[in-house]
Amino acid sequence: MGTLDLGVLVSGNGSNLQAILDAIANGTLDARVRLVLSNRGDAFALERAKKAHVPTAVVSHKDHATREAFDEVLVEALRRHGAEWIVLAGFMRILTPVFLNAFRGRVLNIHPALLPSFPGVHAIRQALNHGVKITGCTVHWVEEGVDSGPIIAQRAVPIVAGDSEDSLAERMHRAEHELYVQALADLATGRVAPPREA
Ligand code: GRF
């Protein structure tokens, strides 16, 4: 695939964004982050992007009457900055076909569970509450629907006695950072191919 031109969508802390920026800086990942786009002006991810001299934009979903109108603005900003591959990294909005058609087969997400188990926003808590002994994280292509789409890569994360949501989340994040960078590096080198519909 060659050097990937990435647009990274964030809403919060941005530790996965940081892992991607670090991997680019140390040569592990052949990519450029063209734009970090947040729907929240207070996302710490924006500070991380600025520190790495990466362009940022804030588009608040609250300023748009419909999800589709919001998505149109996102698409326009990402295209204008030259983003070709879209990396969802803690982005807390559901994308509509307006967005997904614009970047069909080029949108990746990471989820803190072994999909198709525990989709949605409480995946870590639900895995704990269910008493599962092994959970993990999943990188997948994004399709219409929450946390659905062909799976690209998964990494197991054990749940150990005495785990809290915080301790499990911390272990999960470490696994996510490695897995997301690996999946993107595999995309850049052609070991991962876009889904067939792309
Ligand atoms: C991660 O746990 C990811 O799986 C989920 O949102 C969280 C984002 O964390 N989709 P961060 O903002 O990258 O630190």
CSV table of C-alpha atoms and ligand atoms in Angstrom, one decimal:
chain,number,residue,atom,x,y,z
A,1,MET,CA,0.0,0.0,0.0
A,2,GLY,CA,2.9,2.3,0.7
A,3,THR,CA,2.8,5.3,3.0
A,4,LEU,CA,-0.6,5.6,4.5
A,5,ASP,CA,-2.3,9.0,4.7
A,6,LEU,CA,-4.3,8.8,7.9
A,7,GLY,CA,-7.2,10.8,9.3
A,8,VAL,CA,-7.6,10.0,13.0
A,9,LEU,CA,-11.0,10.6,14.6
A,10,VAL,CA,-10.9,11.1,18.4
A,11,SER,CA,-13.2,12.2,21.2
A,12,GLY,CA,-11.0,11.8,24.3
A,13,ASN,CA,-7.7,10.9,25.7
A,14,GLY,CA,-6.0,9.7,22.5
A,15,SER,CA,-3.6,7.1,23.8
A,16,ASN,CA,-4.1,5.1,20.7
A,17,LEU,CA,-3.4,8.2,18.6
A,18,GLN,CA,-0.2,8.6,20.7
A,19,ALA,CA,0.8,5.0,19.9
A,20,ILE,CA,0.3,5.7,16.2
A,21,LEU,CA,2.3,9.0,16.3
A,22,ASP,CA,5.1,7.3,18.2
A,23,ALA,CA,5.2,4.4,15.8
A,24,ILE,CA,5.4,6.8,12.9
A,25,ALA,CA,8.2,8.8,14.6
A,26,ASN,CA,10.3,5.7,15.4
A,27,GLY,CA,9.8,4.2,11.9
A,28,THR,CA,7.7,1.2,12.8
A,29,LEU,CA,4.7,2.5,10.8
A,30,ASP,CA,5.0,4.0,7.3
A,31,ALA,CA,2.2,6.6,7.6
A,32,ARG,CA,1.5,10.3,7.9
A,33,VAL,CA,-1.3,11.7,10.1
A,34,ARG,CA,-2.9,14.3,7.8
A,35,LEU,CA,-5.5,15.4,10.3
A,36,VAL,CA,-6.7,14.7,13.9
A,37,LEU,CA,-10.4,15.5,14.0
A,38,SER,CA,-12.3,15.7,17.3
A,39,ASN,CA,-16.0,16.3,18.0
A,40,ARG,CA,-14.9,17.7,21.3
A,41,GLY,CA,-12.8,20.8,21.8
A,42,ASP,CA,-11.5,19.5,25.2
A,43,ALA,CA,-10.2,16.1,24.0
A,44,PHE,CA,-6.7,15.6,25.3
A,45,ALA,CA,-5.9,13.9,22.0
A,46,LEU,CA,-5.8,17.4,20.4
A,47,GLU,CA,-2.9,18.3,22.7
A,48,ARG,CA,-1.1,15.1,21.6
A,49,ALA,CA,-1.6,16.0,18.0
A,50,LYS,CA,-0.3,19.6,18.4
A,51,LYS,CA,2.8,18.4,20.2
A,52,ALA,CA,3.5,16.1,17.2
A,53,HIS,CA,2.9,19.1,14.8
A,54,VAL,CA,-0.1,17.3,13.2
A,55,PRO,CA,-3.0,19.4,12.0
A,56,THR,CA,-6.2,19.3,14.1
A,57,ALA,CA,-9.8,20.3,13.7
A,58,VAL,CA,-12.8,20.3,16.0
A,59,VAL,CA,-16.2,19.7,14.5
A,60,SER,CA,-18.9,19.6,17.2
A,61,HIS,CA,-21.8,17.3,16.5
A,62,LYS,CA,-23.9,19.8,18.5
A,63,ASP,CA,-23.5,22.4,15.8
A,64,HIS,CA,-25.2,20.1,13.2
A,65,ALA,CA,-28.9,19.3,13.1
A,66,THR,CA,-28.5,15.8,11.8
A,67,ARG,CA,-25.8,13.0,11.9
A,68,GLU,CA,-25.6,13.3,8.1
A,69,ALA,CA,-24.9,17.0,8.1
A,70,PHE,CA,-22.2,16.4,10.8
A,71,ASP,CA,-20.7,13.6,8.7
A,72,GLU,CA,-20.6,15.8,5.6
A,73,VAL,CA,-18.4,18.3,7.4
A,74,LEU,CA,-16.1,15.6,8.6
A,75,VAL,CA,-15.7,14.1,5.1
A,76,GLU,CA,-14.9,17.5,3.7
A,77,ALA,CA,-12.3,18.3,6.3
A,78,LEU,CA,-10.6,14.9,5.9
A,79,ARG,CA,-10.5,15.1,2.1
A,80,ARG,CA,-9.2,18.7,2.2
A,81,HIS,CA,-6.3,17.5,4.4
A,82,GLY,CA,-5.5,14.5,2.1
A,83,ALA,CA,-6.6,11.8,4.5
A,84,GLU,CA,-7.2,8.5,2.7
A,85,TRP,CA,-7.5,6.0,5.5
A,86,ILE,CA,-9.7,6.8,8.5
A,87,VAL,CA,-8.6,5.6,11.9
A,88,LEU,CA,-11.3,5.7,14.7
A,89,ALA,CA,-9.4,6.0,18.0
A,90,GLY,CA,-11.9,6.5,20.8
A,91,PHE,CA,-14.3,8.4,18.5
A,92,MET,CA,-17.7,8.4,20.3
A,93,ARG,CA,-20.1,9.2,17.4
A,94,ILE,CA,-21.8,6.7,15.2
A,95,LEU,CA,-21.0,7.3,11.5
A,96,THR,CA,-23.7,7.3,8.9
A,97,PRO,CA,-23.6,6.1,5.3
A,98,VAL,CA,-22.7,9.6,4.3
A,99,PHE,CA,-19.3,9.1,5.9
A,100,LEU,CA,-18.9,5.4,5.2
A,101,ASN,CA,-19.7,5.7,1.5
A,102,ALA,CA,-17.2,8.5,1.2
A,103,PHE,CA,-14.4,6.3,2.6
A,104,ARG,CA,-15.9,2.9,1.8
A,105,GLY,CA,-13.7,0.1,2.9
A,106,ARG,CA,-11.1,2.6,4.3
A,107,VAL,CA,-12.3,3.1,7.9
A,108,LEU,CA,-10.8,1.2,10.8
A,109,ASN,CA,-11.8,1.0,14.4
A,110,ILE,CA,-10.5,-0.5,17.6
A,111,HIS,CA,-12.8,-2.0,20.2
A,112,PRO,CA,-11.9,-3.2,23.7
A,113,ALA,CA,-13.4,-6.7,23.5
A,114,LEU,CA,-13.1,-9.7,21.4
A,115,LEU,CA,-15.9,-8.9,18.9
A,116,PRO,CA,-18.6,-10.0,18.3
A,117,SER,CA,-18.7,-10.2,22.1
A,118,PHE,CA,-19.5,-7.0,24.0
A,119,PRO,CA,-20.1,-4.4,21.3
A,120,GLY,CA,-21.0,-0.9,22.5
A,121,VAL,CA,-19.5,1.6,25.0
A,122,HIS,CA,-19.3,-0.6,28.1
A,123,ALA,CA,-17.3,-3.5,26.8
A,124,ILE,CA,-14.7,-3.7,29.5
A,125,ARG,CA,-17.3,-3.5,32.4
A,126,GLN,CA,-19.5,-6.1,30.7
A,127,ALA,CA,-16.6,-8.5,30.2
A,128,LEU,CA,-15.8,-8.2,33.9
A,129,ASN,CA,-19.4,-8.5,35.0
A,130,HIS,CA,-19.9,-11.6,32.9
A,131,GLY,CA,-16.9,-13.2,34.6
A,132,VAL,CA,-15.2,-14.0,31.3
A,133,LYS,CA,-11.6,-15.2,31.9
A,134,ILE,CA,-10.2,-14.0,28.6
A,135,THR,CA,-11.2,-10.8,26.8
A,136,GLY,CA,-9.2,-8.7,24.4
A,137,CYS,CA,-9.3,-6.1,21.7
A,138,THR,CA,-10.3,-6.1,18.1
A,139,VAL,CA,-9.3,-4.0,15.1
A,140,HIS,CA,-12.0,-4.1,12.4
A,141,TRP,CA,-13.2,-2.5,9.3
A,142,VAL,CA,-16.2,-0.2,10.0
A,143,GLU,CA,-19.5,-0.9,8.4
A,144,GLU,CA,-23.0,0.5,9.2
A,145,GLY,CA,-23.9,-0.8,12.7
A,146,VAL,CA,-22.1,-0.4,16.0
A,147,ASP,CA,-18.8,-2.3,16.3
A,148,SER,CA,-19.5,-4.4,13.3
A,149,GLY,CA,-17.5,-5.2,10.1
A,150,PRO,CA,-14.9,-7.7,9.1
A,151,ILE,CA,-12.2,-8.3,11.7
A,152,ILE,CA,-8.6,-7.4,10.9
A,153,ALA,CA,-6.8,-8.4,14.1
A,154,GLN,CA,-7.4,-9.5,17.6
A,155,ARG,CA,-5.3,-9.8,20.8
A,156,ALA,CA,-6.3,-11.7,23.9
A,157,VAL,CA,-6.2,-10.0,27.3
A,158,PRO,CA,-6.6,-12.2,30.3
A,159,ILE,CA,-8.8,-11.1,33.2
A,160,VAL,CA,-7.0,-11.9,36.5
A,161,ALA,CA,-8.4,-12.3,40.0
A,162,GLY,CA,-9.0,-9.0,41.7
A,163,ASP,CA,-9.2,-7.0,38.4
A,164,SER,CA,-11.1,-3.7,38.6
A,165,GLU,CA,-12.4,-1.9,35.6
A,166,ASP,CA,-9.4,0.4,35.9
A,167,SER,CA,-6.8,-2.3,36.1
A,168,LEU,CA,-8.3,-4.2,33.2
A,169,ALA,CA,-8.7,-1.0,31.1
A,170,GLU,CA,-5.0,-0.3,31.6
A,171,ARG,CA,-4.0,-3.8,30.5
A,172,MET,CA,-6.4,-3.4,27.6
A,173,HIS,CA,-4.9,-0.2,26.5
A,174,ARG,CA,-1.4,-1.6,26.3
A,175,ALA,CA,-2.7,-4.4,24.1
A,176,GLU,CA,-4.7,-2.0,22.0
A,177,HIS,CA,-1.7,0.3,21.3
A,178,GLU,CA,0.4,-2.7,20.0
A,179,LEU,CA,-2.5,-4.2,18.0
A,180,TYR,CA,-3.5,-1.0,16.3
A,181,VAL,CA,0.0,-0.1,15.2
A,182,GLN,CA,0.6,-3.7,14.0
A,183,ALA,CA,-2.6,-3.7,12.0
A,184,LEU,CA,-1.8,-0.4,10.4
A,185,ALA,CA,1.7,-1.4,9.7
A,186,ASP,CA,0.4,-4.6,8.0
A,187,LEU,CA,-2.0,-2.5,5.9
A,188,ALA,CA,0.9,-0.3,4.8
A,189,THR,CA,3.0,-3.3,3.8
A,190,GLY,CA,0.1,-5.0,2.1
A,191,ARG,CA,-0.2,-7.9,4.6
A,192,VAL,CA,-3.7,-6.7,5.4
A,193,ALA,CA,-6.0,-6.0,2.4
A,194,PRO,CA,-9.0,-3.7,2.4
A,195,PRO,CA,-12.4,-5.6,2.6
A,196,ARG,CA,-13.6,-7.0,-0.7
A,197,GLU,CA,-16.4,-4.4,-1.2
A,198,ALA,CA,-13.8,-1.6,-1.2
B,1,GRF,C1,-10.1,2.5,23.5
B,1,GRF,O1,-10.3,1.7,24.6
B,1,GRF,C2,-10.8,2.0,22.3
B,1,GRF,O2,-10.9,0.6,22.2
B,1,GRF,C3,-12.2,2.6,22.4
B,1,GRF,O3,-12.0,3.8,22.9
B,1,GRF,C4,-10.8,3.9,23.8
B,1,GRF,C5,-10.0,5.0,23.3
B,1,GRF,O4,-8.9,5.3,24.2
B,1,GRF,N1,-12.8,2.6,21.1
B,1,GRF,P1,-7.8,6.4,23.8
B,1,GRF,O5,-8.6,7.7,23.6
B,1,GRF,O6,-7.2,6.0,22.5
B,1,GRF,O7,-6.9,6.5,24.9
